Short mmCIF file of C-alpha atoms in Angstrom, two decimals:
data_model
loop_
_atom_site.label_atom_id
_atom_site.label_comp_id
_atom_site.label_asym_id
_atom_site.label_seq_id
_atom_site.Cartn_x
_atom_site.Cartn_y
_atom_site.Cartn_z
CA MET A 1 28.68 21.60 25.60
CA THR A 2 25.99 22.37 22.83
CA GLN A 3 23.74 25.37 23.71
CA HIS A 4 19.74 24.96 22.45
CA SER A 5 17.90 28.18 21.24
CA LYS A 6 14.54 25.39 21.93
CA SER A 7 13.11 22.75 24.34
CA TRP A 8 10.45 20.69 24.57
CA THR A 9 7.96 18.69 27.25
CA LEU A 10 8.63 14.94 26.48
CA LYS A 11 5.33 12.90 27.93
CA PRO A 12 6.27 9.63 27.69
CA GLY A 13 3.55 7.05 25.01
CA ALA A 14 1.66 10.36 23.50
CA MET A 15 5.45 11.58 20.81
CA THR A 16 3.70 12.41 17.73
CA LEU A 17 5.53 12.33 13.67
CA GLY A 18 5.62 16.33 14.35
CA ASP A 19 7.90 16.14 17.31
CA LEU A 20 10.57 13.32 16.04
CA ARG A 21 10.94 15.39 12.54
CA ALA A 22 12.71 18.08 14.71
CA VAL A 23 14.30 16.28 16.69
CA TRP A 24 15.66 14.20 13.09
CA ALA A 25 16.28 17.55 12.13
CA ALA A 26 17.65 19.74 14.61
CA PRO A 27 18.28 19.47 18.58
CA ALA A 28 16.02 21.35 21.80
CA LYS A 29 16.38 20.60 24.86
CA LEU A 30 13.92 17.93 26.11
CA ILE A 31 11.93 18.49 29.84
CA LEU A 32 11.46 14.81 30.84
CA ALA A 33 7.35 15.49 31.89
CA ALA A 34 7.44 15.50 36.08
CA GLU A 35 4.26 12.71 35.56
CA ALA A 36 6.85 10.63 34.92
CA TYR A 37 8.98 10.52 37.46
CA PRO A 38 6.27 8.36 40.02
CA VAL A 39 5.59 5.59 37.57
CA ILE A 40 9.16 5.74 37.24
CA GLU A 41 10.38 5.53 40.55
CA ALA A 42 8.04 2.63 41.01
CA SER A 43 9.11 0.45 38.63
CA ALA A 44 12.84 0.48 40.09
CA ALA A 45 10.97 -0.02 43.07
CA ALA A 46 9.67 -3.49 42.11
CA VAL A 47 12.70 -4.57 40.68
CA GLN A 48 14.57 -4.22 44.10
CA ALA A 49 11.81 -5.84 46.18
CA ILE A 50 12.29 -9.01 43.44
CA VAL A 51 15.87 -8.95 44.38
CA ALA A 52 14.97 -8.50 47.96
CA LYS A 53 12.62 -11.33 47.47
CA GLY A 54 15.36 -13.53 45.99
CA ASP A 55 13.52 -15.59 43.52
CA ALA A 56 14.26 -15.84 40.08
CA ALA A 57 13.82 -13.37 37.20
CA TYR A 58 15.37 -13.38 34.37
CA GLY A 59 17.52 -10.37 33.98
CA ILE A 60 17.64 -8.89 37.22
CA ASN A 61 19.47 -11.92 38.58
CA THR A 62 20.53 -14.63 35.80
CA GLY A 63 22.91 -14.95 32.48
CA PHE A 64 21.27 -13.19 29.53
CA GLY A 65 20.01 -15.38 26.59
CA LEU A 66 21.17 -19.31 26.74
CA LEU A 67 21.77 -18.17 30.11
CA ALA A 68 19.44 -17.36 31.77
CA LYS A 69 19.52 -20.83 33.78
CA THR A 70 22.67 -19.69 35.55
CA ARG A 71 21.55 -17.33 38.41
CA ILE A 72 23.40 -14.70 40.14
CA PRO A 73 24.17 -13.85 43.74
CA ASP A 74 23.53 -11.03 44.80
CA GLU A 75 26.19 -9.08 44.83
CA LYS A 76 27.26 -9.56 41.56
CA LEU A 77 24.23 -8.33 40.47
CA GLU A 78 26.14 -4.88 38.73
CA GLN A 79 28.84 -6.06 37.92
CA LEU A 80 26.71 -8.16 35.52
CA GLN A 81 25.37 -5.00 33.40
CA ARG A 82 27.99 -3.65 33.73
CA ASN A 83 29.45 -6.66 31.83
CA LEU A 84 27.03 -6.99 29.35
CA ILE A 85 27.08 -3.86 28.32
CA LEU A 86 30.63 -4.11 28.27
CA SER A 87 30.41 -8.07 26.11
CA HIS A 88 27.83 -7.04 23.45
CA SER A 89 29.24 -3.91 21.84
CA VAL A 90 30.84 -5.46 19.75
CA GLY A 91 29.29 -2.96 16.19
CA THR A 92 31.35 -1.83 13.43
CA GLY A 93 30.86 0.16 10.30
CA GLU A 94 30.35 3.54 10.22
CA LEU A 95 29.03 5.65 13.54
CA LEU A 96 25.42 7.14 13.20
CA SER A 97 25.27 10.09 12.02
CA ASP A 98 23.95 12.43 15.49
CA ALA A 99 20.50 12.44 12.85
CA VAL A 100 19.66 9.02 14.06
CA VAL A 101 21.17 8.75 17.37
CA ARG A 102 19.14 11.92 18.80
CA LEU A 103 16.49 9.61 17.91
CA ILE A 104 17.64 6.59 19.56
CA MET A 105 18.67 8.84 22.31
CA LEU A 106 14.58 9.87 22.58
CA MET A 107 12.56 6.58 22.10
CA LYS A 108 15.09 4.98 24.33
CA ILE A 109 14.06 7.79 27.38
CA GLY A 110 10.33 7.21 26.90
CA SER A 111 10.15 3.65 26.55
CA LEU A 112 12.39 3.47 29.80
CA ALA A 113 10.21 6.98 31.72
CA ARG A 114 7.18 4.72 30.17
CA GLY A 115 7.57 3.22 34.39
CA PHE A 116 7.50 -0.87 32.41
CA SER A 117 11.36 -1.53 32.40
CA GLY A 118 11.88 -1.15 36.11
CA VAL A 119 15.58 1.00 35.80
CA ARG A 120 16.00 3.87 38.32
CA PRO A 121 14.96 7.28 37.85
CA LEU A 122 19.18 8.20 37.73
CA ILE A 123 19.48 6.05 34.60
CA VAL A 124 16.46 8.13 32.40
CA ASP A 125 17.91 11.16 33.35
CA THR A 126 21.33 10.47 32.79
CA LEU A 127 20.44 9.83 28.65
CA ILE A 128 18.94 13.30 28.95
CA ALA A 129 21.75 15.34 30.98
CA LEU A 130 23.85 13.46 27.63
CA TYR A 131 21.02 14.17 25.45
CA ASN A 132 20.93 17.99 26.50
CA ALA A 133 25.13 18.81 26.53
CA GLY A 134 24.41 17.20 22.79
CA ILE A 135 26.62 14.45 24.08
CA MET A 136 26.21 11.53 20.66
CA PRO A 137 27.67 8.36 22.06
CA ALA A 138 29.12 6.84 19.28
CA ILE A 139 27.55 4.15 17.86
CA PRO A 140 28.00 2.49 15.45
CA ALA A 141 25.97 1.62 12.42
CA LYS A 142 26.31 -2.85 11.78
CA GLY A 143 25.99 -5.23 14.38
CA SER A 144 22.12 -5.85 14.80
CA VAL A 145 20.03 -8.19 13.46
CA GLY A 146 16.44 -7.11 15.01
CA ALA A 147 15.87 -8.80 18.58
CA SER A 148 16.85 -9.44 20.74
CA GLY A 149 16.18 -5.94 20.92
CA ASP A 150 19.12 -3.85 18.60
CA LEU A 151 21.59 -5.22 21.26
CA ALA A 152 25.02 -4.28 19.98
CA PRO A 153 24.07 -0.83 18.40
CA LEU A 154 22.32 -0.01 22.29
CA SER A 155 25.18 -1.38 23.78
CA HIS A 156 27.48 1.49 21.98
CA MET A 157 24.36 3.84 23.20
CA THR A 158 24.96 3.24 27.11
CA LEU A 159 28.60 3.04 26.89
CA ALA A 160 28.84 5.99 27.24
CA MET A 161 26.86 6.46 30.07
CA LEU A 162 28.89 4.33 32.17
CA GLY A 163 31.99 6.92 30.91
CA VAL A 164 33.84 3.90 28.04
CA GLY A 165 34.69 4.49 24.73
CA GLU A 166 34.36 7.73 22.09
CA VAL A 167 31.20 9.98 22.01
CA ARG A 168 30.92 12.88 19.54
CA ILE A 169 30.34 16.75 20.40
CA ASN A 170 29.55 19.02 17.38
CA GLY A 171 31.00 16.49 14.83
CA GLU A 172 34.09 15.19 17.01
CA LEU A 173 35.24 12.51 18.65
CA MET A 174 36.09 12.40 22.17
CA ALA A 175 36.18 10.47 24.70
CA ALA A 176 33.68 9.94 26.72
CA PRO A 177 34.92 10.73 30.13
CA GLU A 178 35.68 13.40 28.91
CA ALA A 179 33.04 14.75 27.11
CA LEU A 180 31.44 13.63 30.83
CA ALA A 181 33.48 15.47 33.36
CA GLN A 182 33.55 18.58 30.80
CA ALA A 183 29.91 18.87 31.31
CA GLY A 184 29.09 17.70 34.65
CA ILE A 185 27.89 14.55 34.81
CA ALA A 186 29.37 11.86 36.68
CA PRO A 187 28.71 8.26 35.00
CA VAL A 188 26.03 6.03 35.94
CA VAL A 189 26.60 2.70 37.83
CA LEU A 190 23.68 -0.26 36.39
CA ALA A 191 21.66 -1.66 38.87
CA ALA A 192 19.86 -4.66 39.07
CA LYS A 193 18.20 -5.08 35.71
CA GLU A 194 19.25 -1.82 33.95
CA GLY A 195 21.56 -2.48 31.50
CA LEU A 196 19.26 -5.47 30.15
CA ALA A 197 16.59 -1.72 30.04
CA LEU A 198 18.87 -0.10 27.64
CA ILE A 199 19.40 -2.31 25.52
CA ASN A 200 16.76 -4.44 24.39
CA GLY A 201 14.26 -3.04 22.69
CA THR A 202 14.13 -1.67 18.66
CA GLN A 203 14.78 2.05 19.29
CA VAL A 204 18.24 1.84 16.50
CA SER A 205 15.80 -0.14 13.40
CA ASN A 206 13.42 2.37 14.67
CA ALA A 207 14.92 5.74 14.00
CA LEU A 208 16.81 4.27 11.14
CA ALA A 209 13.67 4.27 9.94
CA LEU A 210 11.87 6.47 10.75
CA HIS A 211 14.89 8.94 8.89
CA GLY A 212 14.51 7.28 5.77
CA LEU A 213 10.36 7.76 6.55
CA PHE A 214 11.71 11.57 6.33
CA MET A 215 13.91 11.42 4.01
CA ALA A 216 11.44 9.31 1.44
CA GLU A 217 8.94 13.07 2.83
CA ARG A 218 11.38 15.47 1.05
CA LEU A 219 11.87 13.14 -1.91
CA LEU A 220 8.59 12.80 -2.62
CA GLU A 221 7.66 16.65 -2.27
CA ALA A 222 10.44 17.07 -4.65
CA ALA A 223 9.83 14.45 -7.47
CA MET A 224 6.02 15.80 -7.15
CA VAL A 225 7.63 19.29 -8.50
CA THR A 226 10.39 17.56 -10.83
CA GLY A 227 7.92 15.83 -12.34
CA ALA A 228 5.36 18.41 -12.77
CA LEU A 229 8.32 21.27 -13.96
CA SER A 230 8.49 17.56 -17.16
CA LEU A 231 5.85 17.33 -17.72
CA ASP A 232 5.29 21.56 -18.91
CA ALA A 233 9.08 20.74 -19.69
CA ALA A 234 6.95 18.42 -22.57
CA LYS A 235 4.29 20.43 -23.05
CA GLY A 236 2.30 17.18 -21.89
CA SER A 237 -1.04 17.53 -20.74
CA ASP A 238 -3.48 17.37 -17.63
CA SER A 239 -5.70 16.80 -18.36
CA PRO A 240 -4.95 12.84 -16.68
CA PHE A 241 -4.90 15.05 -13.66
CA ASP A 242 -8.40 15.52 -13.79
CA ALA A 243 -10.51 14.89 -10.29
CA ARG A 244 -12.68 13.08 -12.69
CA VAL A 245 -10.44 10.69 -13.25
CA HIS A 246 -9.58 10.19 -9.08
CA ALA A 247 -12.35 10.09 -7.83
CA VAL A 248 -14.03 7.08 -9.82
CA ARG A 249 -11.39 4.81 -8.28
CA GLY A 250 -10.62 6.47 -5.04
CA GLN A 251 -8.30 4.92 -4.05
CA PRO A 252 -6.69 8.74 -1.26
CA GLY A 253 -3.80 9.43 -1.88
CA GLN A 254 -3.95 9.52 -5.91
CA ILE A 255 -6.89 11.70 -5.10
CA LEU A 256 -4.50 13.50 -3.14
CA ALA A 257 -1.20 13.43 -5.77
CA ALA A 258 -3.83 15.03 -8.72
CA GLN A 259 -5.13 17.69 -6.18
CA MET A 260 -0.99 18.47 -5.65
CA TYR A 261 -0.48 18.28 -9.60
CA ARG A 262 -2.82 20.50 -11.11
CA GLN A 263 -1.80 23.61 -8.34
CA LEU A 264 1.67 22.50 -9.53
CA VAL A 265 0.82 23.50 -12.87
CA ALA A 266 -2.32 25.78 -13.15
CA HIS A 267 -1.79 28.79 -14.60
CA SER A 268 1.34 27.71 -17.05
CA ALA A 269 0.80 29.33 -20.16
CA ILE A 270 3.55 27.14 -21.57
CA ARG A 271 0.75 24.12 -21.09
CA ALA A 272 -1.60 27.24 -22.28
CA SER A 273 -0.23 27.00 -25.87
CA HIS A 274 -1.13 23.65 -27.05
CA LEU A 275 -4.36 23.56 -26.00
CA GLU A 276 -5.72 22.94 -29.54
CA GLY A 277 -3.69 21.78 -31.91
CA ASP A 278 -1.61 19.36 -30.29
CA GLU A 279 -1.61 15.93 -32.65
CA ARG A 280 -0.44 13.99 -29.54
CA VAL A 281 -2.99 12.60 -28.11
CA GLN A 282 -2.11 10.78 -24.33
CA ASP A 283 1.50 11.24 -22.16
CA PRO A 284 3.85 8.28 -21.67
CA TYR A 285 3.09 7.28 -18.37
CA SER A 286 5.90 8.57 -16.85
CA LEU A 287 3.71 12.03 -17.46
CA ARG A 288 0.13 10.93 -17.47
CA CYS A 289 0.73 8.43 -14.39
CA GLN A 290 2.84 11.25 -12.03
CA PRO A 291 -0.71 10.74 -10.01
CA GLN A 292 -1.47 6.66 -9.81
CA VAL A 293 2.66 6.01 -9.17
CA MET A 294 3.35 9.26 -7.01
CA GLY A 295 -0.64 9.13 -4.74
CA ALA A 296 0.03 4.76 -4.48
CA CYS A 297 3.62 5.49 -3.14
CA LEU A 298 2.35 8.96 -1.03
CA ASP A 299 -0.27 6.47 0.64
CA LEU A 300 2.30 4.03 1.43
CA ILE A 301 4.87 6.50 3.31
CA GLY A 302 1.59 7.03 5.09
CA ASN A 303 1.01 3.41 6.82
CA VAL A 304 4.50 3.55 7.86
CA GLY A 305 4.94 6.17 9.83
CA ARG A 306 1.34 5.17 11.64
CA THR A 307 3.23 2.22 12.25
CA LEU A 308 6.66 3.80 13.18
CA LEU A 309 5.30 6.01 15.43
CA ILE A 310 3.38 3.28 17.76
CA GLU A 311 6.98 1.73 17.51
CA ALA A 312 8.42 4.98 18.77
CA ASN A 313 6.27 5.48 22.07
CA ALA A 314 6.25 1.22 23.01
CA VAL A 315 7.75 0.12 25.02
CA THR A 316 10.69 -2.66 23.55
CA ASP A 317 12.57 -3.84 26.30
CA ASN A 318 12.04 -7.48 28.04
CA PRO A 319 11.32 -8.52 30.91
CA LEU A 320 8.30 -6.03 31.69
CA ILE A 321 7.04 -4.69 34.84
CA PHE A 322 3.51 -4.74 35.69
CA GLN A 323 2.02 -2.88 38.95
CA ASP A 324 -1.06 -5.59 38.90
CA GLY A 325 -0.42 -8.70 39.22
CA PRO A 326 -1.64 -10.93 41.88
CA ASN A 327 -2.74 -9.67 45.44
CA GLY A 328 -2.07 -6.05 44.25
CA GLN A 329 1.75 -7.09 43.82
CA ALA A 330 3.61 -6.02 41.32
CA GLU A 331 5.05 -9.41 38.41
CA ILE A 332 7.89 -9.45 36.00
CA VAL A 333 6.50 -10.44 32.77
CA SER A 334 9.00 -12.11 30.02
CA GLY A 335 7.93 -11.71 26.15
CA GLY A 336 8.99 -10.66 22.67
CA ASN A 337 8.08 -7.27 22.31
CA PHE A 338 12.12 -6.77 21.36
CA HIS A 339 11.05 -8.38 18.02
CA ALA A 340 11.38 -5.42 15.81
CA GLU A 341 8.93 -6.95 12.53
CA PRO A 342 5.95 -4.64 12.56
CA VAL A 343 9.51 -2.04 11.75
CA ALA A 344 11.51 -4.75 9.22
CA PHE A 345 8.01 -4.51 7.14
CA ALA A 346 8.14 -1.23 7.20
CA ALA A 347 11.13 -0.20 6.01
CA ASP A 348 10.47 -2.97 3.73
CA THR A 349 7.66 -1.71 2.22
CA LEU A 350 9.24 2.38 2.32
CA ALA A 351 12.22 1.04 0.26
CA LEU A 352 9.75 -0.18 -2.41
CA ALA A 353 7.80 3.57 -2.08
CA ILE A 354 11.28 5.28 -2.34
CA ALA A 355 12.68 2.98 -5.08
CA GLU A 356 9.49 4.37 -7.59
CA ILE A 357 10.26 7.58 -6.71
CA GLY A 358 13.43 7.24 -8.39
CA ALA A 359 12.67 4.84 -10.92
CA LEU A 360 9.76 7.45 -12.62
CA ALA A 361 12.32 10.25 -12.43
CA GLU A 362 14.61 8.10 -14.41
CA ARG A 363 11.41 7.64 -17.02
CA ARG A 364 10.99 11.26 -16.76
CA ILE A 365 14.46 12.08 -17.87
CA ALA A 366 14.69 9.36 -20.48
CA LEU A 367 11.58 11.45 -22.11
CA LEU A 368 13.17 14.21 -22.06
CA ILE A 369 16.28 13.23 -23.93
CA ASP A 370 14.68 11.54 -26.19
CA ALA A 371 13.74 14.96 -28.98
CA THR A 372 11.51 12.49 -30.03
CA LEU A 373 9.07 12.37 -27.15
CA SER A 374 10.67 15.07 -25.83
CA GLY A 375 9.52 17.97 -29.08
CA LEU A 376 12.68 19.57 -27.14
CA PRO A 377 16.66 18.90 -28.79
CA PRO A 378 18.41 15.57 -28.14
CA PHE A 379 20.10 15.62 -25.35
CA LEU A 380 18.78 19.19 -24.34
CA VAL A 381 21.08 20.47 -25.40
CA ARG A 382 22.34 23.61 -29.04
CA ASP A 383 24.13 21.99 -31.84
CA PRO A 384 24.21 18.44 -30.25
CA GLY A 385 27.06 15.96 -31.27
CA VAL A 386 29.69 18.82 -30.78
CA ASN A 387 28.31 18.75 -26.79
CA SER A 388 26.86 15.42 -25.09
CA GLY A 389 24.47 17.24 -22.90
CA PHE A 390 22.21 15.22 -20.74
CA MET A 391 23.88 11.58 -22.09
CA ILE A 392 25.89 10.68 -19.49
CA ALA A 393 23.97 12.50 -16.63
CA HIS A 394 20.55 10.49 -17.78
CA VAL A 395 23.24 6.99 -17.04
CA THR A 396 23.30 8.19 -13.51
CA ALA A 397 20.25 8.20 -12.84
CA ALA A 398 19.62 4.63 -14.83
CA ALA A 399 23.24 2.65 -12.82
CA LEU A 400 21.29 4.97 -9.93
CA ALA A 401 17.38 3.95 -10.43
CA SER A 402 19.00 0.06 -10.82
CA GLU A 403 21.26 -0.27 -7.52
CA ASN A 404 18.12 1.29 -5.87
CA LYS A 405 16.13 -2.73 -7.95
CA SER A 406 18.66 -4.19 -5.63
CA LEU A 407 18.45 -2.43 -2.44
CA ALA A 408 14.60 -2.85 -2.70
CA HIS A 409 15.19 -6.39 -1.79
CA PRO A 410 13.53 -7.38 1.07
CA ALA A 411 15.65 -7.91 4.40
CA SER A 412 12.19 -9.77 6.65
CA VAL A 413 12.77 -11.84 4.40
CA ASP A 414 15.88 -12.56 5.33
CA SER A 415 16.81 -15.26 9.27
CA LEU A 416 19.74 -16.51 10.45
CA PRO A 417 19.15 -17.84 14.13
CA THR A 418 21.67 -16.32 16.56
CA SER A 419 22.08 -17.64 20.33
CA ALA A 420 22.47 -21.03 20.31
CA ASN A 421 19.79 -21.45 18.33
CA GLN A 422 17.88 -19.63 21.81
CA GLU A 423 17.08 -16.28 19.57
CA ASP A 424 15.91 -18.53 16.57
CA HIS A 425 14.44 -16.13 14.53
CA VAL A 426 14.94 -12.90 14.28
CA SER A 427 13.78 -9.15 11.84
CA MET A 428 16.49 -8.02 9.96
CA ALA A 429 15.02 -4.57 10.89
CA THR A 430 18.13 -2.67 11.53
CA PHE A 431 19.61 -3.10 8.04
CA ALA A 432 16.00 -2.61 6.85
CA GLY A 433 16.32 0.43 7.77
CA ARG A 434 20.15 1.48 7.19
CA ARG A 435 20.46 0.17 2.87
CA LEU A 436 17.34 3.99 3.41
CA ASP A 437 19.76 5.75 3.69
CA ASP A 438 21.68 4.67 1.00
CA MET A 439 18.40 4.39 -1.87
CA ALA A 440 17.12 8.54 -0.89
CA HIS A 441 20.71 8.86 -1.77
CA ASN A 442 19.75 7.43 -5.05
CA THR A 443 16.79 8.76 -5.84
CA ALA A 444 17.93 11.87 -4.15
CA VAL A 445 20.88 12.55 -6.97
CA ILE A 446 18.01 10.99 -9.76
CA VAL A 447 15.37 13.92 -8.66
CA GLY A 448 18.01 16.56 -9.09
CA ILE A 449 18.96 14.85 -12.57
CA GLU A 450 15.25 15.56 -13.57
CA LEU A 451 15.79 19.37 -12.19
CA LEU A 452 18.78 20.19 -13.97
CA ALA A 453 17.34 18.36 -17.15
CA ALA A 454 13.16 20.06 -16.65
CA ALA A 455 14.63 23.62 -16.58
CA GLN A 456 16.93 23.59 -19.41
CA GLY A 457 13.28 21.95 -21.12
CA ILE A 458 11.67 24.98 -19.94
CA ASP A 459 14.57 27.44 -21.07
CA PHE A 460 14.12 26.14 -24.36
CA HIS A 461 10.14 27.49 -23.93
CA ARG A 462 10.78 31.20 -23.55
CA PRO A 463 9.61 33.58 -23.51
CA LEU A 464 6.13 31.63 -22.11
CA LYS A 465 6.75 30.66 -18.73
CA THR A 466 6.29 28.10 -16.29
CA SER A 467 3.44 27.89 -13.58
CA PRO A 468 3.53 30.28 -10.85
CA HIS A 469 5.31 27.07 -8.24
CA LEU A 470 7.91 26.26 -11.31
CA GLU A 471 8.35 29.34 -12.23
CA HIS A 472 9.63 29.66 -8.72
CA VAL A 473 11.84 27.07 -8.38
CA HIS A 474 13.16 27.44 -12.04
CA HIS A 475 14.70 30.62 -10.09
CA GLN A 476 15.62 29.10 -7.20
CA LEU A 477 17.44 26.38 -9.55
CA ARG A 478 19.12 29.16 -11.74
CA GLN A 479 20.50 30.57 -8.44
CA LYS A 480 22.91 28.01 -8.58
CA VAL A 481 23.18 26.35 -11.48
CA PRO A 482 23.45 28.18 -14.15
CA PHE A 483 21.84 27.86 -18.71
CA PHE A 484 24.00 24.12 -19.80
CA ASP A 485 24.35 26.44 -23.24
CA ALA A 486 27.29 23.51 -23.80
CA ASP A 487 29.21 20.52 -22.60
CA ARG A 488 31.08 21.79 -19.01
CA PHE A 489 31.87 19.94 -15.87
CA PHE A 490 28.39 18.84 -15.09
CA ALA A 491 29.21 16.49 -11.32
CA PRO A 492 29.08 20.13 -9.31
CA ASP A 493 25.81 21.00 -11.60
CA ILE A 494 24.12 17.93 -10.14
CA GLU A 495 25.99 17.93 -6.37
CA ALA A 496 23.42 21.65 -5.73
CA ALA A 497 20.43 20.01 -7.19
CA LYS A 498 21.00 17.04 -5.63
CA GLN A 499 21.70 18.86 -2.18
CA MET A 500 18.27 20.98 -3.18
CA VAL A 501 15.70 17.72 -3.51
CA LEU A 502 17.17 17.21 0.25
CA HIS A 503 16.83 19.87 1.78
CA GLY A 504 13.61 20.50 0.59
CA GLU A 505 14.30 23.86 -0.89
CA LEU A 506 12.24 22.18 -3.82
CA SER A 507 8.92 23.17 -1.91
CA SER A 508 9.86 25.92 0.36
CA THR A 509 8.01 27.89 -0.78
CA CYS A 510 4.37 26.33 -1.08
CA LYS A 511 4.39 23.68 2.26
CA ASN A 512 0.50 24.80 1.88
CA LEU A 513 -0.63 22.67 -1.02
CA PHE A 514 2.00 19.61 0.23
CA ALA A 515 0.79 20.32 4.44
CA PRO A 516 -1.79 17.27 3.69
CA LEU A 517 0.68 14.70 3.67
CA TYR A 518 0.92 15.77 7.17
CA ALA A 519 -2.55 15.52 8.36
#
C-alpha cells in the first residue's frame, strides 16, 4: 500500500487552497484533528435518538426523493442504506483520476467531520483509512446532474467502503474486497442516514472544478511567460506595460499582470535594440493588451478560487442535524445545500478564462508566422516553400481554440428535472467542472505551440538575447526540443512543450514573480 513521506492534520472547515493544491498534486497521510470526534459522536447520537423515538425523519427512516413519504421499519434501516448505495451506483464513462478522487475523499471527510451529518466516527475513520492506504475508489466520470448532490459518483466512492466493486491502487484496478483485506480495513455496515450522508453533497463537482482551477493557474503562468517571449520575438514594445496606464483604469488583476510582464521582459537586449528608429507605433492587441486580457483572467480565477474554497469546507448533504433545536434538543432540518449552483457558475466562468488564455495565445502564434507582422521568416523557418515550418502547427492551435469556444458554453443554464419532478431544477455542475480538463489540455497545447514559435523567433534574433527570465525558459525548452532548422516530425516537439506547460516548468525558476497570484 501507499507509503507517505508527509502528513498533515485536517481541521474541518479550515482547509486552505494551499492544502487542496497539495492534495491534488500528491498524496500525503491525513490525520483528523482530535477535536472533531466529539461533535461527530454527538451528531450520530442524535440520529440514534430520532430512530429510538420513532418519529419520521427524511433519509433516516423514510425512502428517498419522491419516496420520502414511505416509512421504513427499524429492522430494515441498514438494508435501506445499503440498497441506496447499490441502486445509486449508476455512473458511466472513464474513471476519475486519482488526483480528483483524493480531493473528493478529502472534502467528504471534512464535511462529515463537521458534525452535522449524523454519521458515526467509524465512517469518517474508514474513509481516512482508505485515503491513507492509497485505495482510490473507482468512480466513473459521468452520471451526475449536480443536485441532489453528486449521487452516482459518490455512491461509487461509498461502494469501496462496503467492500463492493473496484478500486485503484498505484494506477492499477483491484477488487475492493481484496484491497481492503490487504490494507486491514474492515468493510462497513451502514447505519441509519449514513449512506445518504455519504452520497449527498457537491464534493465531486467541486473536486472537478478545483482540478480545473489548478490547471488554469498553471496555464495562466505559462501563457504570461510565452506571451512575453512572443513580444520579444516580434520585437514588440513594453511601453503598454507602463504602470501608469493600468493605474488609471484601476482593475487589480490588470495592474498585477502588467507588473509581471514588466518583470518578465526586463533587461532584454532584443528590446533595447529597437528602442529608437522603430517605425511601428503600436503593436497588435494580442501583444499590447496582454495585461488587460490576462489580468481579467487573473481576477476571474481568483474569484473562482474563493467560491470553490468555501464549498470545499462546506456541509452540503441533506438533511442536517443541529444541536441547538427547541429545548436544547437536536433537530433534523431538510434543506438544499446539495444544489451545486455556486460550483456550476464558478466552473462556467473558469471555462471562459481557460478559453481566453488559449485564444490570445493562438492569435500570437498567427502573428509570429506572418512575416508582414512579425518581421520574422515566413512560418518561422528558413527556406520557406521547401519547408512548411509552423504553418500547420498553427492550424492545430486554431482547431483547439475553436473547440474551446464550444466547450465554454455554460452548463449551468441547462436543467433537466429528475426523480419524477421532485428534483425539478438541477445545476449540471458536474459536467461544468468535468469539461474543464479537456479545455485545459487544449489550451496547454496552444500555449506549448506558442512556446515553440516564440523560442524560434528568439533564435532568429541571435546573437541578441532576451531577458534573463526568458532566456532561462528558452534554455529549458532547447534541452528538450532543438531549433526547427527544417521540416521534421513535429508532433513530439508539441507534446514536449505541452508537458512543460502542464507541469509548471515555464515558471519554475521565477515562482516569486507569480507568488502574488496566490496571495
